[in-house]
CSV table of C-alpha atoms in Angstrom, one decimal:
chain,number,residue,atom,x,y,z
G,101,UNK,CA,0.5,-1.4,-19.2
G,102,UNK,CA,2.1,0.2,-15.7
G,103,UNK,CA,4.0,-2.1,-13.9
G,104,UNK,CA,6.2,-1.8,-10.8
G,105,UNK,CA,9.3,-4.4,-10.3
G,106,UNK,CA,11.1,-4.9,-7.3
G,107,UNK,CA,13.6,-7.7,-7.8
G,108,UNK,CA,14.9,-7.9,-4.3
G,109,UNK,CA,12.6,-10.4,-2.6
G,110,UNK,CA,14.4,-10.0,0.9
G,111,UNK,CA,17.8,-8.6,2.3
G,112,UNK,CA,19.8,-9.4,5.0
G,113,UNK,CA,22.2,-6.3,6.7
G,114,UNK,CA,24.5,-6.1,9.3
G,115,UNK,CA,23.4,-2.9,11.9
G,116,UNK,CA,25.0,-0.2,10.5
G,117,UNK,CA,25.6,-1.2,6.8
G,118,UNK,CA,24.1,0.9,4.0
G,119,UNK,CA,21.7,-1.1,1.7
G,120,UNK,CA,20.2,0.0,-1.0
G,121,UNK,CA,16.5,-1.1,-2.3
G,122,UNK,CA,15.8,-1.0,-6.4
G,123,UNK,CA,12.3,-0.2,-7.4
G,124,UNK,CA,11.8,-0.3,-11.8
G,125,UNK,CA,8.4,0.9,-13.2
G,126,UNK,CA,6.8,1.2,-16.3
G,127,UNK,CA,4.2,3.8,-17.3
G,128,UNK,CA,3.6,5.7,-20.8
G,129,UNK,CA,2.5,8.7,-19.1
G,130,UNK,CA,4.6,11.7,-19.1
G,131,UNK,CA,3.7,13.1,-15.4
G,132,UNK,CA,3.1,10.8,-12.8
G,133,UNK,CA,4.3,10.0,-9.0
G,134,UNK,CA,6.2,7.7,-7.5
G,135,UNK,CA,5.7,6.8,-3.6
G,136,UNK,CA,7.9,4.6,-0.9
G,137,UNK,CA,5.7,2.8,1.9
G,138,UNK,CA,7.4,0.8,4.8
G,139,UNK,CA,5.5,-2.2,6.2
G,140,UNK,CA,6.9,-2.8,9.9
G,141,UNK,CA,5.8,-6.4,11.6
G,142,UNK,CA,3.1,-4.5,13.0
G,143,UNK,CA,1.1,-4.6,9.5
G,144,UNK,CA,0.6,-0.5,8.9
G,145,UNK,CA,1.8,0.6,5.7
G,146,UNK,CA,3.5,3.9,6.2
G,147,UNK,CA,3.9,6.8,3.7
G,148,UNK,CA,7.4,7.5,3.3
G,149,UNK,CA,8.1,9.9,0.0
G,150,UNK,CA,6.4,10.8,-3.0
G,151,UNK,CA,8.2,11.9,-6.0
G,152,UNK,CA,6.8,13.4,-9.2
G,153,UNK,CA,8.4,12.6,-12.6
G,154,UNK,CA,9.5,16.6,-13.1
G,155,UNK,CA,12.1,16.6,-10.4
G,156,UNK,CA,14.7,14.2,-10.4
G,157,UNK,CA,16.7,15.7,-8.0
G,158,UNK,CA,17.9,13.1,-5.3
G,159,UNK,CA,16.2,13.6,-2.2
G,160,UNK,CA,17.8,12.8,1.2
G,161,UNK,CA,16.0,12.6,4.5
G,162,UNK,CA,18.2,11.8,7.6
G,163,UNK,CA,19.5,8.3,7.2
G,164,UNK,CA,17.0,7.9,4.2
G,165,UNK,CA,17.9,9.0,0.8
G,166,UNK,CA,16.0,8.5,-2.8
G,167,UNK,CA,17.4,7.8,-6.7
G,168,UNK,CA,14.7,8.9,-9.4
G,169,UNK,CA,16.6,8.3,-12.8
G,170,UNK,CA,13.9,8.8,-15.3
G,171,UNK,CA,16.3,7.6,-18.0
G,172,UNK,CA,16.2,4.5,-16.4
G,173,UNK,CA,13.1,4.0,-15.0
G,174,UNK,CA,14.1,3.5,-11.9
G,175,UNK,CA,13.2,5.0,-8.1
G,176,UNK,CA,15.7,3.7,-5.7
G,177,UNK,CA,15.7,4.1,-1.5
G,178,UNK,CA,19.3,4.1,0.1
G,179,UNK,CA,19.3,3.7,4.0
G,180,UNK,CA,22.3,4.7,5.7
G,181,UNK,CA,24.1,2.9,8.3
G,182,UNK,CA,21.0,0.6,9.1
G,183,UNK,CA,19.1,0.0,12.4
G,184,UNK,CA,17.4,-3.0,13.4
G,185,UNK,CA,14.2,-1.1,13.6
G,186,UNK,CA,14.6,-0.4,10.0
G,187,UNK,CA,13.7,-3.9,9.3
G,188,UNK,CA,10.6,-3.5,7.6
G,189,UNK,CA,9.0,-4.8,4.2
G,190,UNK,CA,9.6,-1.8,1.9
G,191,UNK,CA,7.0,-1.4,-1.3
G,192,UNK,CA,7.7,1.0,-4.0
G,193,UNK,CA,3.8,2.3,-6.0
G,194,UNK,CA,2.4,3.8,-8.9
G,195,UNK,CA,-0.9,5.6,-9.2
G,196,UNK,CA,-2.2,3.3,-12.1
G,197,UNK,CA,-3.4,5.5,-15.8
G,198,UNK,CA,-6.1,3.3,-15.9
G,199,UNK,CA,-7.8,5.2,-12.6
G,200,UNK,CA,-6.4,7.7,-11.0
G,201,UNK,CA,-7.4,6.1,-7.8
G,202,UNK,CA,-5.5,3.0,-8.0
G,203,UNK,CA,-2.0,2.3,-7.3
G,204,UNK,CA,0.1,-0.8,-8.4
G,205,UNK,CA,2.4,-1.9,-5.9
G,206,UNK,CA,5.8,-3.6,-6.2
G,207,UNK,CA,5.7,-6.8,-4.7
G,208,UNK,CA,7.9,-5.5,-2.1
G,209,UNK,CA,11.6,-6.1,-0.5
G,210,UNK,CA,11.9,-7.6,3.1
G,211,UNK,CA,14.7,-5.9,4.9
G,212,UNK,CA,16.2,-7.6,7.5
G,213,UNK,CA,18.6,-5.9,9.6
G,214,UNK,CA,21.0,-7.8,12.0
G,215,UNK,CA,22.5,-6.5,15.2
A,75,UNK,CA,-5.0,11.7,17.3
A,76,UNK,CA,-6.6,11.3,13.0
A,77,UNK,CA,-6.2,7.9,11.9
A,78,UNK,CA,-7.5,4.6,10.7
A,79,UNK,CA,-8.8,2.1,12.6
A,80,UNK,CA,-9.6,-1.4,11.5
A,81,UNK,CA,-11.4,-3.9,13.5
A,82,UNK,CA,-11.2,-6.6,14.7
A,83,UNK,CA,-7.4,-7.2,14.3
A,84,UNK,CA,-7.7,-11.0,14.0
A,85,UNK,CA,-10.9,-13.0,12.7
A,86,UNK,CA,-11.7,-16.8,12.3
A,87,UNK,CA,-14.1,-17.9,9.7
A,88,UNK,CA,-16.0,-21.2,9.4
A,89,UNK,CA,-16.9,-21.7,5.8
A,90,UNK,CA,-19.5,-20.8,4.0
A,91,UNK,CA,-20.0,-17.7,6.4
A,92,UNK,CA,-19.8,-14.2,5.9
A,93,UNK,CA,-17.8,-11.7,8.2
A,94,UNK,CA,-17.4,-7.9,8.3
A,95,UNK,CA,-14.3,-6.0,8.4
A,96,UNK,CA,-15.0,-2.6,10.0
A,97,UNK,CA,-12.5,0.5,8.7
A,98,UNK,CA,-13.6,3.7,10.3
A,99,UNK,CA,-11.0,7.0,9.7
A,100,UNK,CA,-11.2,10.6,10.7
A,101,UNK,CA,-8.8,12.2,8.7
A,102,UNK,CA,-12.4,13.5,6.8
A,103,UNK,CA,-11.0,11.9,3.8
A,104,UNK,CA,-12.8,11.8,0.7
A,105,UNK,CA,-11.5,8.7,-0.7
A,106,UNK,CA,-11.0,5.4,1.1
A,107,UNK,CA,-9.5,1.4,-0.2
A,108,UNK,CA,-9.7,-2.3,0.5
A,109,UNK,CA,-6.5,-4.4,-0.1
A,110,UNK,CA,-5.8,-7.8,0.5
A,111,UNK,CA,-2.2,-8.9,1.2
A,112,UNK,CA,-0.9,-12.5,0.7
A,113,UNK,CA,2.5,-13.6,1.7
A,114,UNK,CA,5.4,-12.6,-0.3
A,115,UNK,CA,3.3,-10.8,-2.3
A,116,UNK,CA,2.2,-7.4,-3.3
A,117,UNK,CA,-1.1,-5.3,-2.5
A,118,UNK,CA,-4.1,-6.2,-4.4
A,119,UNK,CA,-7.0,-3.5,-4.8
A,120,UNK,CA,-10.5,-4.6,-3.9
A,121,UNK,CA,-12.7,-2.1,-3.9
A,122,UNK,CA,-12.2,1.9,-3.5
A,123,UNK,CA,-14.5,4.8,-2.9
A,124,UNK,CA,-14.2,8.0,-4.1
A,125,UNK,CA,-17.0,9.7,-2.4
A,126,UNK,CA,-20.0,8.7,-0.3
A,127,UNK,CA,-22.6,6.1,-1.4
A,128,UNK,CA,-20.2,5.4,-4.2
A,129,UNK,CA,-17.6,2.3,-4.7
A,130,UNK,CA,-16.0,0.9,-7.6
A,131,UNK,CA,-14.6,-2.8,-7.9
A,132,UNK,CA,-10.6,-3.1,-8.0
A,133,UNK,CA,-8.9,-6.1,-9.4
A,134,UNK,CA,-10.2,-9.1,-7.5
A,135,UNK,CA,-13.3,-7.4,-6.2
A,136,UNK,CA,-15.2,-11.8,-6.5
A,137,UNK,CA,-16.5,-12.7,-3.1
A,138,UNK,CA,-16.5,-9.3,-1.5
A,139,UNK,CA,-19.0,-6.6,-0.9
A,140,UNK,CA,-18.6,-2.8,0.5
A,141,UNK,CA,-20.8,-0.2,1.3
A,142,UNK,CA,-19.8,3.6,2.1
A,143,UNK,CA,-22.9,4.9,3.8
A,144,UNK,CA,-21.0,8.1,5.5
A,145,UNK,CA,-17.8,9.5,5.0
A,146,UNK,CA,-15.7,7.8,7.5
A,147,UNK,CA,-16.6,4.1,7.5
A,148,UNK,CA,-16.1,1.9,4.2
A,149,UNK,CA,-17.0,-1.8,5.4
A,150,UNK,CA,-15.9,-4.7,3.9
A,151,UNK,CA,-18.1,-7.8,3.7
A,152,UNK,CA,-16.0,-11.5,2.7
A,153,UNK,CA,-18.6,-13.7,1.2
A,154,UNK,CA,-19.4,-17.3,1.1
A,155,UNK,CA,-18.3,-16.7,-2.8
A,156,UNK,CA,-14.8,-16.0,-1.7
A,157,UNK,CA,-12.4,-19.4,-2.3
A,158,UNK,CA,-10.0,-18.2,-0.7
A,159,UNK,CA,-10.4,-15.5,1.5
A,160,UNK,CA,-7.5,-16.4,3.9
A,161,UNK,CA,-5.6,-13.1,4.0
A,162,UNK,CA,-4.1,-10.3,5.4
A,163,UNK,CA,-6.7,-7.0,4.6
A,164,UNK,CA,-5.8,-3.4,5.2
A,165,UNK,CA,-8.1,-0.4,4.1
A,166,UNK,CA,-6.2,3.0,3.3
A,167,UNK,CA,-7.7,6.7,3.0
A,168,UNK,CA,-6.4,9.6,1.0
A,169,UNK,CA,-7.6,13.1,0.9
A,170,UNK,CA,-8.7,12.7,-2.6
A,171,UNK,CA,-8.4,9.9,-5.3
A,172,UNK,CA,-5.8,12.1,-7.0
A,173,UNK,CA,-2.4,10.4,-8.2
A,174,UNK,CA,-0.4,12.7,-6.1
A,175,UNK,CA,-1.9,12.1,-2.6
A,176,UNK,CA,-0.6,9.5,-0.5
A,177,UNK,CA,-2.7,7.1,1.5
A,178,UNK,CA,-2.7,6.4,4.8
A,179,UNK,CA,-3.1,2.9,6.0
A,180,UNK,CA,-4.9,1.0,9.3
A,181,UNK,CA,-3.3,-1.9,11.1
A,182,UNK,CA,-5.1,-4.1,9.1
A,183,UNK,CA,-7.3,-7.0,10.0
A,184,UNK,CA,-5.8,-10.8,9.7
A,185,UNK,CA,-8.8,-13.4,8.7
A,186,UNK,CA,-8.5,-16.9,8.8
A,187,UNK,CA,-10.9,-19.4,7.6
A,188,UNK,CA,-11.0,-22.7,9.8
């Protein structure tokens, strides 16, 4: 069974302290993806990277930055010297092997970030 | 501007009546989602659509209905049926159901049954 785990129910950061959220999955497929969404209080989930199990290189975007260890099973998100609008509910999917048009989602990580 | 838009944003239920959650997007998407959020917890699928006139039931699909009549507008009927239909509902669109394609999310709608 595919199964996304994000242990971090909610975090609590200083402005400008780096934090880093885990995200653990399961899958027995060989190829798959990997996404990030943000949830700000507004509601809107919004894409933030995908990753595909064939590159594991670490991917960096501004203050944002990504950990895929396939030997681990793990996709982490790093922010960098956090905002307050970075405050957000973060959720970590799979596209589920079952359908190819269904994705499990983590439970999600509240970030909270303090001025 | 291509988006999704979700109306109304907030809705109050008496029980034992049905409402409609509208979800219209014009990102000409093929495939579009239902997904009810409760607190604290994750996204749960309801119903998707790959193409027109065509829906599938997700994992708590009880109590709800859909209908995808054109391309851009996947309704979402609660029920009477549904116990417990207080929730937090968003509908998504990606190009196509493939793994690889993100989806794109509305505002969501927030019902509450009185």
């Amino acid at each position: 069974a595919q199964k996304v785990t994000q242990a971090q129910t909610e975090i609590s950061v200083v402005e400008k302290e780096d934090v880093t959220l885990d995200c653990v999955y399961e899958t027995r497929d060989t190829t798959y993806y990997l996404f990030w969404y943000k949830q700000p209080p507004s509601g809107e989930l919004v894409f933030l990277i995908r990753r595909n199990s064939f590159d594991e290189q670490n991917e960096i975007s501004g203050r944002y930055s990504w950990n895929f260890q396939k030997s681990t099973s793990s996709f982490n998100f790093t922010i960098t010297a956090s905002q307050v609008v970075d405050s957000a509910v973060y959720f970590c999917a799979l596209p589920s092997t079952s359908g190819t048009y269904k994705y499990i989602f983590g439970t999600g990580t509240r970030l909270k970030v303090l001025a | 501007d291509g988006g999704i838009t979700q109306s109304p944003k907030y809705l109050f239920r008496k029980e034992g009546q049905n409402v409609t959650l509208s979800c219209e997007q014009n990102l000409n998407h093929d495939a579009m989602y239902w997904y009810r959020q409760d607190p604290g917890q994750g996204l749960r699928l309801i119903y998707y659509s790959q193409i027109v006139n065509d829906f599938q039931k997700g994992d708590i699909a009880e109590g709800y209905s859909v209908s995808r009549e054109k391309k851009e507008s996947f309704p979402l009927t609660v029920t009477s049926a549904q116990k417990n239909p207080t929730a937090f509902y968003l509908c998504a669109s990606s190009s196509s159901g493939l793994s690889y394609n993100e989806q794109f999310f509305g505002p969501g709608t927030r019902l509450t049954v009185l």
